[in-house]
């Protein structure tokens, strides 16, 4: 899977999923050559079938890192409002932003150690406490994912900083593209904490991340020990144990059970052997 990351060069949304072209071409040529050598059309069919399974695994695993709802706009274009790509449970006010909720905010931006500019909102309460909370969204979404939680935090006096990850929202795209599920995004967390510490030295800093954002938060703390003293609290909501297990679960639970088999137990058991092969090929 890592080799497909470097092939994804399109910086903005709606780019096609990366395909390991070398592996695809080699498998096709090998299948045709084997069929010719052994004079067996059946062998060719079996090998080409295996190719199809391999490509299905590649497609499903890459759809996690490049989800179809991921959008990264240029700053002047603003956050997207494409209905089909919006989170289905976001209320209208979340889509429109903090002004539609009557919240006081300002635009902020900061730069990561690999020279990417990340952008977000600093939302301030009417009566401020001594704590600033950094809110980091999950894979494929943007800063608005936490916006509906802000009123609760603001009522407690917490200042909230919501920002877009690299390749998300209106933050800068990287050469990799998509999401690495925390492997690179931990640098976003470090940059956000450094910004909060330098711009609000009088405040305690708390960090909340969800899904891939939670993994990035945990990874940042493990890599940069200084963050452990910079932060007073870390909340990791719904992190996954490993990328391998996440990909394999999504392949079986979403790819096969929900999309392919339409939640039919009988249909799933009929394709179960293929699902297991695809599951293990997806992390190859």
mmCIF file with all atom_site columns, N, CA and C in Angstrom, residues 129-172:
data_model
loop_
_atom_site.group_PDB
_atom_site.id
_atom_site.type_symbol
_atom_site.label_atom_id
_atom_site.label_alt_id
_atom_site.label_comp_id
_atom_site.label_asym_id
_atom_site.label_entity_id
_atom_site.label_seq_id
_atom_site.pdbx_PDB_ins_code
_atom_site.Cartn_x
_atom_site.Cartn_y
_atom_site.Cartn_z
_atom_site.occupancy
_atom_site.B_iso_or_equiv
_atom_site.pdbx_formal_charge
_atom_site.auth_seq_id
_atom_site.auth_comp_id
_atom_site.auth_asym_id
_atom_site.auth_atom_id
_atom_site.pdbx_PDB_model_num
ATOM 1   N N  . UNK A 1 129 ? -12.362 31.152 29.549 1.00 0.00 ? 129 UNK A N  1
ATOM 2   C CA . UNK A 1 129 ? -11.660 30.475 30.629 1.00 0.00 ? 129 UNK A CA 1
ATOM 3   C C  . UNK A 1 129 ? -10.160 30.487 30.324 1.00 0.00 ? 129 UNK A C  1
ATOM 4   N N  . UNK A 1 130 ? -9.426  29.722 31.076 1.00 0.00 ? 130 UNK A N  1
ATOM 5   C CA . UNK A 1 130 ? -7.968  29.704 30.897 1.00 0.00 ? 130 UNK A CA 1
ATOM 6   C C  . UNK A 1 130 ? -7.509  28.597 29.954 1.00 0.00 ? 130 UNK A C  1
ATOM 7   N N  . UNK A 1 131 ? -8.445  27.969 29.223 1.00 0.00 ? 131 UNK A N  1
ATOM 8   C CA . UNK A 1 131 ? -8.091  26.816 28.386 1.00 0.00 ? 131 UNK A CA 1
ATOM 9   C C  . UNK A 1 131 ? -8.510  27.016 26.928 1.00 0.00 ? 131 UNK A C  1
ATOM 10  N N  . UNK A 1 132 ? -7.609  26.654 26.029 1.00 0.00 ? 132 UNK A N  1
ATOM 11  C CA . UNK A 1 132 ? -7.892  26.642 24.592 1.00 0.00 ? 132 UNK A CA 1
ATOM 12  C C  . UNK A 1 132 ? -7.906  25.182 24.128 1.00 0.00 ? 132 UNK A C  1
ATOM 13  N N  . UNK A 1 133 ? -8.951  24.804 23.404 1.00 0.00 ? 133 UNK A N  1
ATOM 14  C CA . UNK A 1 133 ? -9.103  23.421 22.940 1.00 0.00 ? 133 UNK A CA 1
ATOM 15  C C  . UNK A 1 133 ? -8.868  23.368 21.434 1.00 0.00 ? 133 UNK A C  1
ATOM 16  N N  . UNK A 1 134 ? -7.904  22.542 21.011 1.00 0.00 ? 134 UNK A N  1
ATOM 17  C CA . UNK A 1 134 ? -7.640  22.301 19.593 1.00 0.00 ? 134 UNK A CA 1
ATOM 18  C C  . UNK A 1 134 ? -8.489  21.112 19.152 1.00 0.00 ? 134 UNK A C  1
ATOM 19  N N  . UNK A 1 135 ? -9.242  21.273 18.071 1.00 0.00 ? 135 UNK A N  1
ATOM 20  C CA . UNK A 1 135 ? -10.157 20.237 17.592 1.00 0.00 ? 135 UNK A CA 1
ATOM 21  C C  . UNK A 1 135 ? -9.722  19.772 16.202 1.00 0.00 ? 135 UNK A C  1
ATOM 22  N N  . UNK A 1 136 ? -9.440  18.474 16.086 1.00 0.00 ? 136 UNK A N  1
ATOM 23  C CA . UNK A 1 136 ? -8.903  17.922 14.828 1.00 0.00 ? 136 UNK A CA 1
ATOM 24  C C  . UNK A 1 136 ? -9.863  16.866 14.283 1.00 0.00 ? 136 UNK A C  1
ATOM 25  N N  . UNK A 1 137 ? -10.295 17.059 13.051 1.00 0.00 ? 137 UNK A N  1
ATOM 26  C CA . UNK A 1 137 ? -11.320 16.208 12.433 1.00 0.00 ? 137 UNK A CA 1
ATOM 27  C C  . UNK A 1 137 ? -10.746 14.877 11.932 1.00 0.00 ? 137 UNK A C  1
ATOM 28  N N  . UNK A 1 138 ? -11.619 14.038 11.404 1.00 0.00 ? 138 UNK A N  1
ATOM 29  C CA . UNK A 1 138 ? -11.224 12.736 10.882 1.00 0.00 ? 138 UNK A CA 1
ATOM 30  C C  . UNK A 1 138 ? -10.982 12.746 9.382  1.00 0.00 ? 138 UNK A C  1
ATOM 31  N N  . UNK A 1 139 ? -10.731 11.572 8.852  1.00 0.00 ? 139 UNK A N  1
ATOM 32  C CA . UNK A 1 139 ? -10.368 11.404 7.447  1.00 0.00 ? 139 UNK A CA 1
ATOM 33  C C  . UNK A 1 139 ? -11.484 11.844 6.502  1.00 0.00 ? 139 UNK A C  1
ATOM 34  N N  . UNK A 1 140 ? -11.128 12.680 5.527  1.00 0.00 ? 140 UNK A N  1
ATOM 35  C CA . UNK A 1 140 ? -12.066 13.064 4.476  1.00 0.00 ? 140 UNK A CA 1
ATOM 36  C C  . UNK A 1 140 ? -12.970 14.238 4.801  1.00 0.00 ? 140 UNK A C  1
ATOM 37  N N  . UNK A 1 141 ? -12.993 14.697 6.048  1.00 0.00 ? 141 UNK A N  1
ATOM 38  C CA . UNK A 1 141 ? -13.854 15.817 6.434  1.00 0.00 ? 141 UNK A CA 1
ATOM 39  C C  . UNK A 1 141 ? -13.021 17.090 6.559  1.00 0.00 ? 141 UNK A C  1
ATOM 40  N N  . UNK A 1 142 ? -13.565 18.101 7.216  1.00 0.00 ? 142 UNK A N  1
ATOM 41  C CA . UNK A 1 142 ? -12.812 19.337 7.429  1.00 0.00 ? 142 UNK A CA 1
ATOM 42  C C  . UNK A 1 142 ? -13.165 19.901 8.790  1.00 0.00 ? 142 UNK A C  1
ATOM 43  N N  . UNK A 1 143 ? -12.721 21.121 9.063  1.00 0.00 ? 143 UNK A N  1
ATOM 44  C CA . UNK A 1 143 ? -12.874 21.723 10.395 1.00 0.00 ? 143 UNK A CA 1
ATOM 45  C C  . UNK A 1 143 ? -14.325 21.755 10.873 1.00 0.00 ? 143 UNK A C  1
ATOM 46  N N  . UNK A 1 144 ? -15.277 21.766 9.935  1.00 0.00 ? 144 UNK A N  1
ATOM 47  C CA . UNK A 1 144 ? -16.687 21.864 10.313 1.00 0.00 ? 144 UNK A CA 1
ATOM 48  C C  . UNK A 1 144 ? -17.184 20.639 11.076 1.00 0.00 ? 144 UNK A C  1
ATOM 49  N N  . UNK A 1 145 ? -16.433 19.533 11.018 1.00 0.00 ? 145 UNK A N  1
ATOM 50  C CA . UNK A 1 145 ? -16.852 18.315 11.706 1.00 0.00 ? 145 UNK A CA 1
ATOM 51  C C  . UNK A 1 145 ? -17.034 18.530 13.215 1.00 0.00 ? 145 UNK A C  1
ATOM 52  N N  . UNK A 1 146 ? -16.269 19.460 13.792 1.00 0.00 ? 146 UNK A N  1
ATOM 53  C CA . UNK A 1 146 ? -16.358 19.725 15.231 1.00 0.00 ? 146 UNK A CA 1
ATOM 54  C C  . UNK A 1 146 ? -17.269 20.905 15.558 1.00 0.00 ? 146 UNK A C  1
ATOM 55  N N  . UNK A 1 147 ? -17.763 21.575 14.547 1.00 0.00 ? 147 UNK A N  1
ATOM 56  C CA . UNK A 1 147 ? -18.455 22.847 14.791 1.00 0.00 ? 147 UNK A CA 1
ATOM 57  C C  . UNK A 1 147 ? -19.717 22.666 15.639 1.00 0.00 ? 147 UNK A C  1
ATOM 58  N N  . UNK A 1 148 ? -20.429 21.571 15.428 1.00 0.00 ? 148 UNK A N  1
ATOM 59  C CA . UNK A 1 148 ? -21.663 21.389 16.189 1.00 0.00 ? 148 UNK A CA 1
ATOM 60  C C  . UNK A 1 148 ? -21.396 21.097 17.667 1.00 0.00 ? 148 UNK A C  1
ATOM 61  N N  . UNK A 1 149 ? -20.143 20.770 18.007 1.00 0.00 ? 149 UNK A N  1
ATOM 62  C CA . UNK A 1 149 ? -19.776 20.552 19.406 1.00 0.00 ? 149 UNK A CA 1
ATOM 63  C C  . UNK A 1 149 ? -19.344 21.842 20.096 1.00 0.00 ? 149 UNK A C  1
ATOM 64  N N  . UNK A 1 150 ? -19.074 22.863 19.316 1.00 0.00 ? 150 UNK A N  1
ATOM 65  C CA . UNK A 1 150 ? -18.528 24.100 19.882 1.00 0.00 ? 150 UNK A CA 1
ATOM 66  C C  . UNK A 1 150 ? -19.440 24.774 20.909 1.00 0.00 ? 150 UNK A C  1
ATOM 67  N N  . UNK A 1 151 ? -20.756 24.859 20.672 1.00 0.00 ? 151 UNK A N  1
ATOM 68  C CA . UNK A 1 151 ? -21.591 25.551 21.670 1.00 0.00 ? 151 UNK A CA 1
ATOM 69  C C  . UNK A 1 151 ? -21.433 24.984 23.074 1.00 0.00 ? 151 UNK A C  1
ATOM 70  N N  . UNK A 1 152 ? -21.346 23.667 23.193 1.00 0.00 ? 152 UNK A N  1
ATOM 71  C CA . UNK A 1 152 ? -21.166 23.054 24.514 1.00 0.00 ? 152 UNK A CA 1
ATOM 72  C C  . UNK A 1 152 ? -19.845 23.496 25.143 1.00 0.00 ? 152 UNK A C  1
ATOM 73  N N  . UNK A 1 153 ? -18.772 23.474 24.343 1.00 0.00 ? 153 UNK A N  1
ATOM 74  C CA . UNK A 1 153 ? -17.463 23.864 24.863 1.00 0.00 ? 153 UNK A CA 1
ATOM 75  C C  . UNK A 1 153 ? -17.419 25.358 25.179 1.00 0.00 ? 153 UNK A C  1
ATOM 76  N N  . UNK A 1 154 ? -18.011 26.154 24.293 1.00 0.00 ? 154 UNK A N  1
ATOM 77  C CA . UNK A 1 154 ? -18.017 27.604 24.506 1.00 0.00 ? 154 UNK A CA 1
ATOM 78  C C  . UNK A 1 154 ? -18.802 27.973 25.754 1.00 0.00 ? 154 UNK A C  1
ATOM 79  N N  . UNK A 1 155 ? -19.896 27.249 26.012 1.00 0.00 ? 155 UNK A N  1
ATOM 80  C CA . UNK A 1 155 ? -20.694 27.524 27.220 1.00 0.00 ? 155 UNK A CA 1
ATOM 81  C C  . UNK A 1 155 ? -19.894 27.285 28.489 1.00 0.00 ? 155 UNK A C  1
ATOM 82  N N  . UNK A 1 156 ? -18.878 26.418 28.391 1.00 0.00 ? 156 UNK A N  1
ATOM 83  C CA . UNK A 1 156 ? -18.015 26.156 29.549 1.00 0.00 ? 156 UNK A CA 1
ATOM 84  C C  . UNK A 1 156 ? -16.835 27.126 29.609 1.00 0.00 ? 156 UNK A C  1
ATOM 85  N N  . UNK A 1 157 ? -16.785 28.038 28.625 1.00 0.00 ? 157 UNK A N  1
ATOM 86  C CA . UNK A 1 157 ? -15.734 29.056 28.622 1.00 0.00 ? 157 UNK A CA 1
ATOM 87  C C  . UNK A 1 157 ? -14.486 28.690 27.852 1.00 0.00 ? 157 UNK A C  1
ATOM 88  N N  . UNK A 1 158 ? -14.512 27.549 27.136 1.00 0.00 ? 158 UNK A N  1
ATOM 89  C CA . UNK A 1 158 ? -13.334 27.126 26.389 1.00 0.00 ? 158 UNK A CA 1
ATOM 90  C C  . UNK A 1 158 ? -13.235 27.853 25.047 1.00 0.00 ? 158 UNK A C  1
ATOM 91  N N  . UNK A 1 159 ? -12.066 28.349 24.722 1.00 0.00 ? 159 UNK A N  1
ATOM 92  C CA . UNK A 1 159 ? -11.776 28.861 23.386 1.00 0.00 ? 159 UNK A CA 1
ATOM 93  C C  . UNK A 1 159 ? -11.488 27.661 22.485 1.00 0.00 ? 159 UNK A C  1
ATOM 94  N N  . UNK A 1 160 ? -12.042 27.669 21.270 1.00 0.00 ? 160 UNK A N  1
ATOM 95  C CA . UNK A 1 160 ? -11.923 26.504 20.380 1.00 0.00 ? 160 UNK A CA 1
ATOM 96  C C  . UNK A 1 160 ? -11.165 26.888 19.108 1.00 0.00 ? 160 UNK A C  1
ATOM 97  N N  . UNK A 1 161 ? -10.211 26.049 18.737 1.00 0.00 ? 161 UNK A N  1
ATOM 98  C CA . UNK A 1 161 ? -9.513  26.229 17.462 1.00 0.00 ? 161 UNK A CA 1
ATOM 99  C C  . UNK A 1 161 ? -9.746  24.981 16.609 1.00 0.00 ? 161 UNK A C  1
ATOM 100 N N  . UNK A 1 162 ? -10.473 25.169 15.525 1.00 0.00 ? 162 UNK A N  1
ATOM 101 C CA . UNK A 1 162 ? -10.790 24.094 14.591 1.00 0.00 ? 162 UNK A CA 1
ATOM 102 C C  . UNK A 1 162 ? -9.987  24.329 13.318 1.00 0.00 ? 162 UNK A C  1
ATOM 103 N N  . UNK A 1 163 ? -9.318  23.311 12.809 1.00 0.00 ? 163 UNK A N  1
ATOM 104 C CA . UNK A 1 163 ? -8.514  23.529 11.602 1.00 0.00 ? 163 UNK A CA 1
ATOM 105 C C  . UNK A 1 163 ? -8.621  22.353 10.644 1.00 0.00 ? 163 UNK A C  1
ATOM 106 N N  . UNK A 1 164 ? -8.286  22.639 9.375  1.00 0.00 ? 164 UNK A N  1
ATOM 107 C CA . UNK A 1 164 ? -8.312  21.624 8.328  1.00 0.00 ? 164 UNK A CA 1
ATOM 108 C C  . UNK A 1 164 ? -6.965  20.910 8.260  1.00 0.00 ? 164 UNK A C  1
ATOM 109 N N  . UNK A 1 165 ? -7.008  19.603 8.152  1.00 0.00 ? 165 UNK A N  1
ATOM 110 C CA . UNK A 1 165 ? -5.787  18.834 7.959  1.00 0.00 ? 165 UNK A CA 1
ATOM 111 C C  . UNK A 1 165 ? -5.195  19.114 6.579  1.00 0.00 ? 165 UNK A C  1
ATOM 112 N N  . UNK A 1 166 ? -3.955  18.748 6.385  1.00 0.00 ? 166 UNK A N  1
ATOM 113 C CA . UNK A 1 166 ? -3.354  18.808 5.053  1.00 0.00 ? 166 UNK A CA 1
ATOM 114 C C  . UNK A 1 166 ? -4.228  18.027 4.071  1.00 0.00 ? 166 UNK A C  1
ATOM 115 N N  . UNK A 1 167 ? -4.356  18.547 2.854  1.00 0.00 ? 167 UNK A N  1
ATOM 116 C CA . UNK A 1 167 ? -5.157  17.910 1.794  1.00 0.00 ? 167 UNK A CA 1
ATOM 117 C C  . UNK A 1 167 ? -6.658  17.907 2.097  1.00 0.00 ? 167 UNK A C  1
ATOM 118 N N  . UNK A 1 168 ? -7.100  18.684 3.068  1.00 0.00 ? 168 UNK A N  1
ATOM 119 C CA . UNK A 1 168 ? -8.507  18.764 3.434  1.00 0.00 ? 168 UNK A CA 1
ATOM 120 C C  . UNK A 1 168 ? -8.922  20.232 3.533  1.00 0.00 ? 168 UNK A C  1
ATOM 121 N N  . UNK A 1 169 ? -10.220 20.471 3.382  1.00 0.00 ? 169 UNK A N  1
ATOM 122 C CA . UNK A 1 169 ? -10.755 21.821 3.559  1.00 0.00 ? 169 UNK A CA 1
ATOM 123 C C  . UNK A 1 169 ? -10.105 22.817 2.642  1.00 0.00 ? 169 UNK A C  1
ATOM 124 N N  . UNK A 1 170 ? -9.469  23.838 3.215  1.00 0.00 ? 170 UNK A N  1
ATOM 125 C CA . UNK A 1 170 ? -8.728  24.817 2.424  1.00 0.00 ? 170 UNK A CA 1
ATOM 126 C C  . UNK A 1 170 ? -7.271  24.908 2.887  1.00 0.00 ? 170 UNK A C  1
ATOM 127 N N  . UNK A 1 171 ? -6.809  23.873 3.570  1.00 0.00 ? 171 UNK A N  1
ATOM 128 C CA . UNK A 1 171 ? -5.389  23.819 3.900  1.00 0.00 ? 171 UNK A CA 1
ATOM 129 C C  . UNK A 1 171 ? -4.589  23.392 2.678  1.00 0.00 ? 171 UNK A C  1
ATOM 130 N N  . UNK A 1 172 ? -3.284  23.565 2.750  1.00 0.00 ? 172 UNK A N  1
ATOM 131 C CA . UNK A 1 172 ? -2.444  23.257 1.590  1.00 0.00 ? 172 UNK A CA 1
ATOM 132 C C  . UNK A 1 172 ? -2.452  21.766 1.263  1.00 0.00 ? 172 UNK A C  1
#
